[in-house]
PDB file of C-alpha atoms in Angstrom:
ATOM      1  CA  UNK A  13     -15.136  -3.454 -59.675  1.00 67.00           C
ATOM      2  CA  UNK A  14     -16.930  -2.105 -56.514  1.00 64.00           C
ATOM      3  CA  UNK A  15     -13.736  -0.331 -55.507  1.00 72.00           C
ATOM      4  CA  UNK A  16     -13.751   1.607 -59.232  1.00 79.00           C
ATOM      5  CA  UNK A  17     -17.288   2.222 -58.984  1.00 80.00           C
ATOM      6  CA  UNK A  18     -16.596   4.026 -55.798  1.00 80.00           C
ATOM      7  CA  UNK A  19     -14.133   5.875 -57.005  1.00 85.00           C
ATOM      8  CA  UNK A  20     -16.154   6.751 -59.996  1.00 86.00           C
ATOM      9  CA  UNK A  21     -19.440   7.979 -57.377  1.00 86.00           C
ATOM     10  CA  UNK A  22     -16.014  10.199 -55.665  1.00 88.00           C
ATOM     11  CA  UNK A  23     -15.057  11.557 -58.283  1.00 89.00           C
ATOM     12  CA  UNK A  24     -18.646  13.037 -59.553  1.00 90.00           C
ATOM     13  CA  UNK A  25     -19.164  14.206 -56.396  1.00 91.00           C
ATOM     14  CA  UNK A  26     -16.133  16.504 -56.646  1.00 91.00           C
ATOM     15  CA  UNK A  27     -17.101  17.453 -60.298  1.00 91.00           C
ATOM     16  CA  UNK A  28     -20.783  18.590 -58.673  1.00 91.00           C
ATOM     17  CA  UNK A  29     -19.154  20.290 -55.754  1.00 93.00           C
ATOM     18  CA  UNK A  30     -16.728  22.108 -58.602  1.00 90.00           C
ATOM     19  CA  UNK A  31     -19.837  22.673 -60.479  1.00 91.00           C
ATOM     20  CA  UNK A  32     -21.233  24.307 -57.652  1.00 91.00           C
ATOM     21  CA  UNK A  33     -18.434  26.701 -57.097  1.00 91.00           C
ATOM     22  CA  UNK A  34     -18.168  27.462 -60.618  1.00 89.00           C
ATOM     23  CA  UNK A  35     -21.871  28.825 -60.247  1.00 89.00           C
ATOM     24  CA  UNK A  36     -21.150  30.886 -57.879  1.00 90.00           C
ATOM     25  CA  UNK A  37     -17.885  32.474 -58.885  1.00 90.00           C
ATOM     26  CA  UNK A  38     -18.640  32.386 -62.376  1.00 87.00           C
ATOM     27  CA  UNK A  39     -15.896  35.160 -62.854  1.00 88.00           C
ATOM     28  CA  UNK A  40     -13.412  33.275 -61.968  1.00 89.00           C
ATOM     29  CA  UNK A  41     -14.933  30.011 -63.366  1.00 90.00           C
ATOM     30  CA  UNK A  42     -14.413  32.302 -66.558  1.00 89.00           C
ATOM     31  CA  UNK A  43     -11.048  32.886 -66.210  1.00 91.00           C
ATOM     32  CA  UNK A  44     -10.123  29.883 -64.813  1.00 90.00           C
ATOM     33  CA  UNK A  45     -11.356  27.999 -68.226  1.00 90.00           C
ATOM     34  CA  UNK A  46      -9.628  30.330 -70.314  1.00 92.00           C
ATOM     35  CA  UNK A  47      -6.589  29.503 -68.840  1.00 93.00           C
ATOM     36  CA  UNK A  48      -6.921  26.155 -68.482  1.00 93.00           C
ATOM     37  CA  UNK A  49      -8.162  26.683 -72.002  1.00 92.00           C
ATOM     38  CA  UNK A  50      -4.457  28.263 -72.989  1.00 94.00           C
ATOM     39  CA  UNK A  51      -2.100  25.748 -71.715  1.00 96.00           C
ATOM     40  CA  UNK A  52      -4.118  22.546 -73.309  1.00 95.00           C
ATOM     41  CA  UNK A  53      -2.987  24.398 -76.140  1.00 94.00           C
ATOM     42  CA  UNK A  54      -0.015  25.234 -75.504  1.00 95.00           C
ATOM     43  CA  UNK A  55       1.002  21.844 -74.361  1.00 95.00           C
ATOM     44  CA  UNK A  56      -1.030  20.166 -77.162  1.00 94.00           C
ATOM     45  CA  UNK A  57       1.217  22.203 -79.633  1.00 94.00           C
ATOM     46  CA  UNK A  58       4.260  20.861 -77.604  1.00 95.00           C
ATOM     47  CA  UNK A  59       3.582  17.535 -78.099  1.00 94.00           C
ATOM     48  CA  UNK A  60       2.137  18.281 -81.915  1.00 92.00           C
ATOM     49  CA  UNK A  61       5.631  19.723 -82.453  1.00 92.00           C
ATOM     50  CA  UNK A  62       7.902  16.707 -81.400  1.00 92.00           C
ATOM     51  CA  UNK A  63       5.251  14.601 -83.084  1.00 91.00           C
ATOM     52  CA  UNK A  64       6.048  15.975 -86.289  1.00 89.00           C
ATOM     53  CA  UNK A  65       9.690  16.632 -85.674  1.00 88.00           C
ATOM     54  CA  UNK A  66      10.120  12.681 -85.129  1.00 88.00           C
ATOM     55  CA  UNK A  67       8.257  12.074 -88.333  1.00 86.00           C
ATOM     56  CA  UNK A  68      10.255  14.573 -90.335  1.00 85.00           C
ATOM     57  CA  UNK A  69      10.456  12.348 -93.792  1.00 81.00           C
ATOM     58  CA  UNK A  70       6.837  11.975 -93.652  1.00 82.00           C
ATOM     59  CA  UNK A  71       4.188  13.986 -95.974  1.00 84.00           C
ATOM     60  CA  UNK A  72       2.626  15.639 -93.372  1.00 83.00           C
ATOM     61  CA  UNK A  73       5.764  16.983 -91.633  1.00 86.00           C
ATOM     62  CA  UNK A  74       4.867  20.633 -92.609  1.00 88.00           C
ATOM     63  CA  UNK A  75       1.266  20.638 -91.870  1.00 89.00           C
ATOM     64  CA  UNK A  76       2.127  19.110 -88.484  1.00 88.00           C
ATOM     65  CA  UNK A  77       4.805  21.714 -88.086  1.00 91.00           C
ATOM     66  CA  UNK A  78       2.358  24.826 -89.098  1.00 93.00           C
ATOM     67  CA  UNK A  79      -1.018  22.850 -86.969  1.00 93.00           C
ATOM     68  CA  UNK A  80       1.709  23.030 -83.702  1.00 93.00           C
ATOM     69  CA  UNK A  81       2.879  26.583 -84.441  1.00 94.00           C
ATOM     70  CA  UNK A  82      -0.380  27.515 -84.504  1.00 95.00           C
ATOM     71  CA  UNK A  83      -1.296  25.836 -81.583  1.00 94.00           C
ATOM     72  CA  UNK A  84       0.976  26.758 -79.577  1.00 95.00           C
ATOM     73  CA  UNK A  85       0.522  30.469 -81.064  1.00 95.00           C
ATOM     74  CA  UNK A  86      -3.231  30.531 -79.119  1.00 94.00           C
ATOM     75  CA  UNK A  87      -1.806  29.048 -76.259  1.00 94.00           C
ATOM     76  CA  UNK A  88       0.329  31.949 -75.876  1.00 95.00           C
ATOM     77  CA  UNK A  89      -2.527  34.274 -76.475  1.00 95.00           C
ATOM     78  CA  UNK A  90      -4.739  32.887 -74.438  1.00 93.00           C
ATOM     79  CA  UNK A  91      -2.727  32.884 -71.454  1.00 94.00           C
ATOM     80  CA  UNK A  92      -1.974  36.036 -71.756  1.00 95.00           C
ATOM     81  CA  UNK A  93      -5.042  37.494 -72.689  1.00 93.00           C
ATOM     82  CA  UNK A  94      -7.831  35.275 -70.856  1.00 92.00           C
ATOM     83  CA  UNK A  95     -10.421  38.084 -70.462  1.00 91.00           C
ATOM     84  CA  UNK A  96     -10.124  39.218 -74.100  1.00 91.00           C
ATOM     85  CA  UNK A  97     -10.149  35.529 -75.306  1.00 91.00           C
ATOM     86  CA  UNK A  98     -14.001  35.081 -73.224  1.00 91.00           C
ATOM     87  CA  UNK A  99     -15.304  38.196 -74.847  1.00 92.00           C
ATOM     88  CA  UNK A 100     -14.024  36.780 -78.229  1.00 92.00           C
ATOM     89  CA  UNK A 101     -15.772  32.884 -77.120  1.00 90.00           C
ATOM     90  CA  UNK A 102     -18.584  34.599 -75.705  1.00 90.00           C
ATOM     91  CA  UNK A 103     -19.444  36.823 -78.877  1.00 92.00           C
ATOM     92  CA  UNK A 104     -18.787  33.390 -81.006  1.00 91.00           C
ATOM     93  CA  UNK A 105     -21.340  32.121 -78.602  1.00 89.00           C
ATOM     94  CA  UNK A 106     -23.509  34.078 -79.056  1.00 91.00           C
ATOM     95  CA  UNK A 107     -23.969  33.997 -82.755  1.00 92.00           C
ATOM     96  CA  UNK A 108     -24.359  30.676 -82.583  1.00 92.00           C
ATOM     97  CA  UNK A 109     -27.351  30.539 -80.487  1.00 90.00           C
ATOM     98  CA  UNK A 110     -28.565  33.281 -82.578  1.00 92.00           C
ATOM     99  CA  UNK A 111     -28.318  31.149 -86.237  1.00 92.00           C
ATOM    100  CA  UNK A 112     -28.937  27.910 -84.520  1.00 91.00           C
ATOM    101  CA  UNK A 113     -32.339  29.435 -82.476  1.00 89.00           C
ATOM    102  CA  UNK A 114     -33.164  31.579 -86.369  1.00 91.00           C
ATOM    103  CA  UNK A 115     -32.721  27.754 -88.189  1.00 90.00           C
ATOM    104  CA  UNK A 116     -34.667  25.831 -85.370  1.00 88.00           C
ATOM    105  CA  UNK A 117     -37.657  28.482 -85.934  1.00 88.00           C
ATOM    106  CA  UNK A 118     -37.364  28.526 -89.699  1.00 88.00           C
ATOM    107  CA  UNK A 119     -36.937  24.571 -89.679  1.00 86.00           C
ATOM    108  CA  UNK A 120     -40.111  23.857 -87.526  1.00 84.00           C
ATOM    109  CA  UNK A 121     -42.281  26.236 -89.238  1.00 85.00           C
ATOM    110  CA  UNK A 122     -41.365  24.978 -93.004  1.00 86.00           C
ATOM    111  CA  UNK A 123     -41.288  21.203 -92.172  1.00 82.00           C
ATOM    112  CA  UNK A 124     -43.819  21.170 -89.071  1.00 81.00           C
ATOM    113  CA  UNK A 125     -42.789  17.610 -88.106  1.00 76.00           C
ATOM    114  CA  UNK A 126     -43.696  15.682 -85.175  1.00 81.00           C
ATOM    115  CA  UNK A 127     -41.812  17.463 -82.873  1.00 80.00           C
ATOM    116  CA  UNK A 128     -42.933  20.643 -84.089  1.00 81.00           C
ATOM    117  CA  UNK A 129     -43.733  22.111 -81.115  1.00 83.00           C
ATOM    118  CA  UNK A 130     -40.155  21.008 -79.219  1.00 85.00           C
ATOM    119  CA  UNK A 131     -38.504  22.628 -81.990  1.00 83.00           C
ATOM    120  CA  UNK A 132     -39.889  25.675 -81.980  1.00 86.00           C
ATOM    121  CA  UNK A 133     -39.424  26.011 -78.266  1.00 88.00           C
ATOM    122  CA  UNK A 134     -35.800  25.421 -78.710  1.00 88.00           C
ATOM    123  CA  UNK A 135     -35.391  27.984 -81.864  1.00 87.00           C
ATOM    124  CA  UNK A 136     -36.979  30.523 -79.858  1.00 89.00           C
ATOM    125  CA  UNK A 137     -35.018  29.651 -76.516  1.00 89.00           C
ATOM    126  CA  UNK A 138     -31.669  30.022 -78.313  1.00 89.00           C
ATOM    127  CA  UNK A 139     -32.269  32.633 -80.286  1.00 90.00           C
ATOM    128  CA  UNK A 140     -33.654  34.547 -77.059  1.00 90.00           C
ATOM    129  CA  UNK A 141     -30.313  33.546 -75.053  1.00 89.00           C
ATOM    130  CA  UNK A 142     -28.332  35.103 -77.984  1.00 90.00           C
ATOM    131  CA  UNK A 143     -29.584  38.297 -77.962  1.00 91.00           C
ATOM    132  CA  UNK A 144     -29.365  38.079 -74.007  1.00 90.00           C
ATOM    133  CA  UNK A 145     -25.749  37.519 -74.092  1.00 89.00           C
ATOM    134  CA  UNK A 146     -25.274  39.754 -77.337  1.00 89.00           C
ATOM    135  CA  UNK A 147     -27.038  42.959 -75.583  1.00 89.00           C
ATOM    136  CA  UNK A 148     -24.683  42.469 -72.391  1.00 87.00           C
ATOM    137  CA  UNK A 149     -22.007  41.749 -74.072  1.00 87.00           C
ATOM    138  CA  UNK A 150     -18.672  42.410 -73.259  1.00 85.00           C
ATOM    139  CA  UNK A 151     -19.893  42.772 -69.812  1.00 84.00           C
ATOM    140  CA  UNK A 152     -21.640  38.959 -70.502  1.00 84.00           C
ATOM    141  CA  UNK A 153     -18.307  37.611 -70.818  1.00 85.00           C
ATOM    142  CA  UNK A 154     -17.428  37.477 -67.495  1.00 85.00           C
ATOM    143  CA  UNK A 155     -20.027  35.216 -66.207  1.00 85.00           C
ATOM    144  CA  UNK A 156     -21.414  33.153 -69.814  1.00 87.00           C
ATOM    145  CA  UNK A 157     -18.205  31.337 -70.044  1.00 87.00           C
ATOM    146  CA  UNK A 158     -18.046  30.670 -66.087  1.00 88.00           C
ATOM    147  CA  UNK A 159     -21.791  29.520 -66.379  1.00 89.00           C
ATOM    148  CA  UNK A 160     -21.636  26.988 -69.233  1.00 87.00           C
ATOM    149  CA  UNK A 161     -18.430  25.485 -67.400  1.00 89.00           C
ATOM    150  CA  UNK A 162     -19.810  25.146 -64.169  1.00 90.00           C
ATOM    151  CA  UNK A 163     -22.732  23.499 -65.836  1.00 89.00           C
ATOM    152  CA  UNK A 164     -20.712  20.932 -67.900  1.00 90.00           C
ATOM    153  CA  UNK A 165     -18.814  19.865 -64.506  1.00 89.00           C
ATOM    154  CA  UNK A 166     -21.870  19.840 -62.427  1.00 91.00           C
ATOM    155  CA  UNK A 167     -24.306  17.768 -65.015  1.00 91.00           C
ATOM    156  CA  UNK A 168     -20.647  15.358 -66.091  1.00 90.00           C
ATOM    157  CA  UNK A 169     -20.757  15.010 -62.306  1.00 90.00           C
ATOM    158  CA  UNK A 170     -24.131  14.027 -61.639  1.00 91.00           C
ATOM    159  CA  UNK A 171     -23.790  11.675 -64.599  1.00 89.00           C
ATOM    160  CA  UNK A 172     -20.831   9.769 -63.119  1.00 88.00           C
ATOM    161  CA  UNK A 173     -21.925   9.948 -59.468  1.00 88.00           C
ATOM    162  CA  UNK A 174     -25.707   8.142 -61.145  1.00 87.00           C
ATOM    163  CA  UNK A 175     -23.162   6.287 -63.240  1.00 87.00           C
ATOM    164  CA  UNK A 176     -21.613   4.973 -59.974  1.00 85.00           C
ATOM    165  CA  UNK A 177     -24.455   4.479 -57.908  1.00 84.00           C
ATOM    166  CA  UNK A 178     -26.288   2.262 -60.115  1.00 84.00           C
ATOM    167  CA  UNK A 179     -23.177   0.280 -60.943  1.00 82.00           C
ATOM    168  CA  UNK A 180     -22.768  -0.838 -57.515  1.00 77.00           C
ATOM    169  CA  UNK A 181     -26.140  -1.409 -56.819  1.00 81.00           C
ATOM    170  CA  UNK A 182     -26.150  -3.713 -60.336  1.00 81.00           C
ATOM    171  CA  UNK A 183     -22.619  -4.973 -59.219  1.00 78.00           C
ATOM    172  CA  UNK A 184     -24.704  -6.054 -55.640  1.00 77.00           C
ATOM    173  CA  UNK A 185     -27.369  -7.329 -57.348  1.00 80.00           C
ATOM    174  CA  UNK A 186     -25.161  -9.446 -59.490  1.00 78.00           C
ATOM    175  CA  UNK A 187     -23.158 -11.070 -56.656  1.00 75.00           C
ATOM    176  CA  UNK A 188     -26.181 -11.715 -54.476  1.00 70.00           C
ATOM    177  CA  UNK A 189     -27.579 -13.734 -57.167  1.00 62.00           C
ATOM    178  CA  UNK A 190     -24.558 -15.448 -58.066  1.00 59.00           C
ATOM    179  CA  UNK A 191     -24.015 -16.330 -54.137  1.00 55.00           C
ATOM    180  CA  UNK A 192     -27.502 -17.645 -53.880  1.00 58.00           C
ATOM    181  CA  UNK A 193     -27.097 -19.861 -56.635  1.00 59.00           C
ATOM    182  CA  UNK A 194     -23.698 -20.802 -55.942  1.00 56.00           C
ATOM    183  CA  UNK A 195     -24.106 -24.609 -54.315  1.00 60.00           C
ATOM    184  CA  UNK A 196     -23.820 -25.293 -50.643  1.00 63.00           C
ATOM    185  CA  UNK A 197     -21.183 -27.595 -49.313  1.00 63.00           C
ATOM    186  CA  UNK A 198     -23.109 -30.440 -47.650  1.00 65.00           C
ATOM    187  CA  UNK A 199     -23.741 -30.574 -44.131  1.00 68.00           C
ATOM    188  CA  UNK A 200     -22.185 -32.618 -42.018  1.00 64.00           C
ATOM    189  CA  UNK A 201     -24.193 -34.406 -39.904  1.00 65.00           C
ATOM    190  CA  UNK A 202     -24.325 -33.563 -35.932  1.00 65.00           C
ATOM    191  CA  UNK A 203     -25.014 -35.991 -32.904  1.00 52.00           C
TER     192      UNK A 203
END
């Protein structure tokens, strides 16, 4: 267990480290997500396909056939077209901080609940990073993408390296007690 809690504390660190770079290169964070992005579905549609091919008497044959096409379809895309796919994602993006910043406000300020204040902070903070992203956009696409990814891997690896630190220290704590109450063989006695 200490040995996989180690390796757990490893591998956040390289997620932060990736994180890191991803920050700083967010261009090619960008692309390298889109791509990335592309063959998860191209593969995924791969697999989808000879899924459905070996359950060909089934129901769902043709919906499994069309969901894999389709699939693999945007892989293809994708993979060939990574900066047009992150001005497509970022766009989508930024719509939906728009709506979900223009709800948030709307919601707060008809049903004033408890958190009424935390609410409206949030409306206005997405709807503000929508139009942010909307007025720069396609030029935004380069680095919004790049900058949400870098984020994910940097805060996912912070998570597991806390994750892993306090799982060894628990794991420490644990076996100390355990040792301590653990009984003593007797003593022999010395001349």
């Amino acid at each position: 267990m200490h040995r996989s809690l180690g390796l757990m504390t490893a591998l956040g660190a390289i997620l932060v480290l990736g994180g890191f770079v991803g920050l700083i290169y967010t261009g090619v964070a960008t692309l390298t997500s889109m791509l990335l992005f592309g063959w998860l579905l191209l593969i995924g549609g791969l697999v989808g396909l000879v899924q459905s091919l070996q359950m060909r008497g089934s129901n769902f044959f043709w919906l499994g056939v069309v969901v894999a096409a389709l699939n693999i379809a945007a892989g293809v895309v994708v993979i060939r077209h990574p900066q047009g796919t992150a001005e497509a994602l970022t766009m989508f993006a930024a719509l939906l901080f728009l709506t979900g910043g223009v709800f948030r406000l709307v919601g707060s300020v008809v049903v004033r609940g408890p958190q009424f204040g935390l609410t409206l902070v949030q409306g206005a903070f997405g709807l503000l990073l929508g139009v942010l992203i909307l007025f720069e956009w396609p030029g935004s696409s380069l680095y919004v993408i790049g900058c949400f990814f870098s984020l994910a891997l940097l805060f996912d690896g912070l998570g597991l390296v806390a994750m892993g630190l306090a799982g060894r220290r628990i794991v420490k704590l644990v076996s100390g007690v355990e040792d301590s109450e653990a009984p003593k063989p007797p003593e022999s006695p010395t001349a």
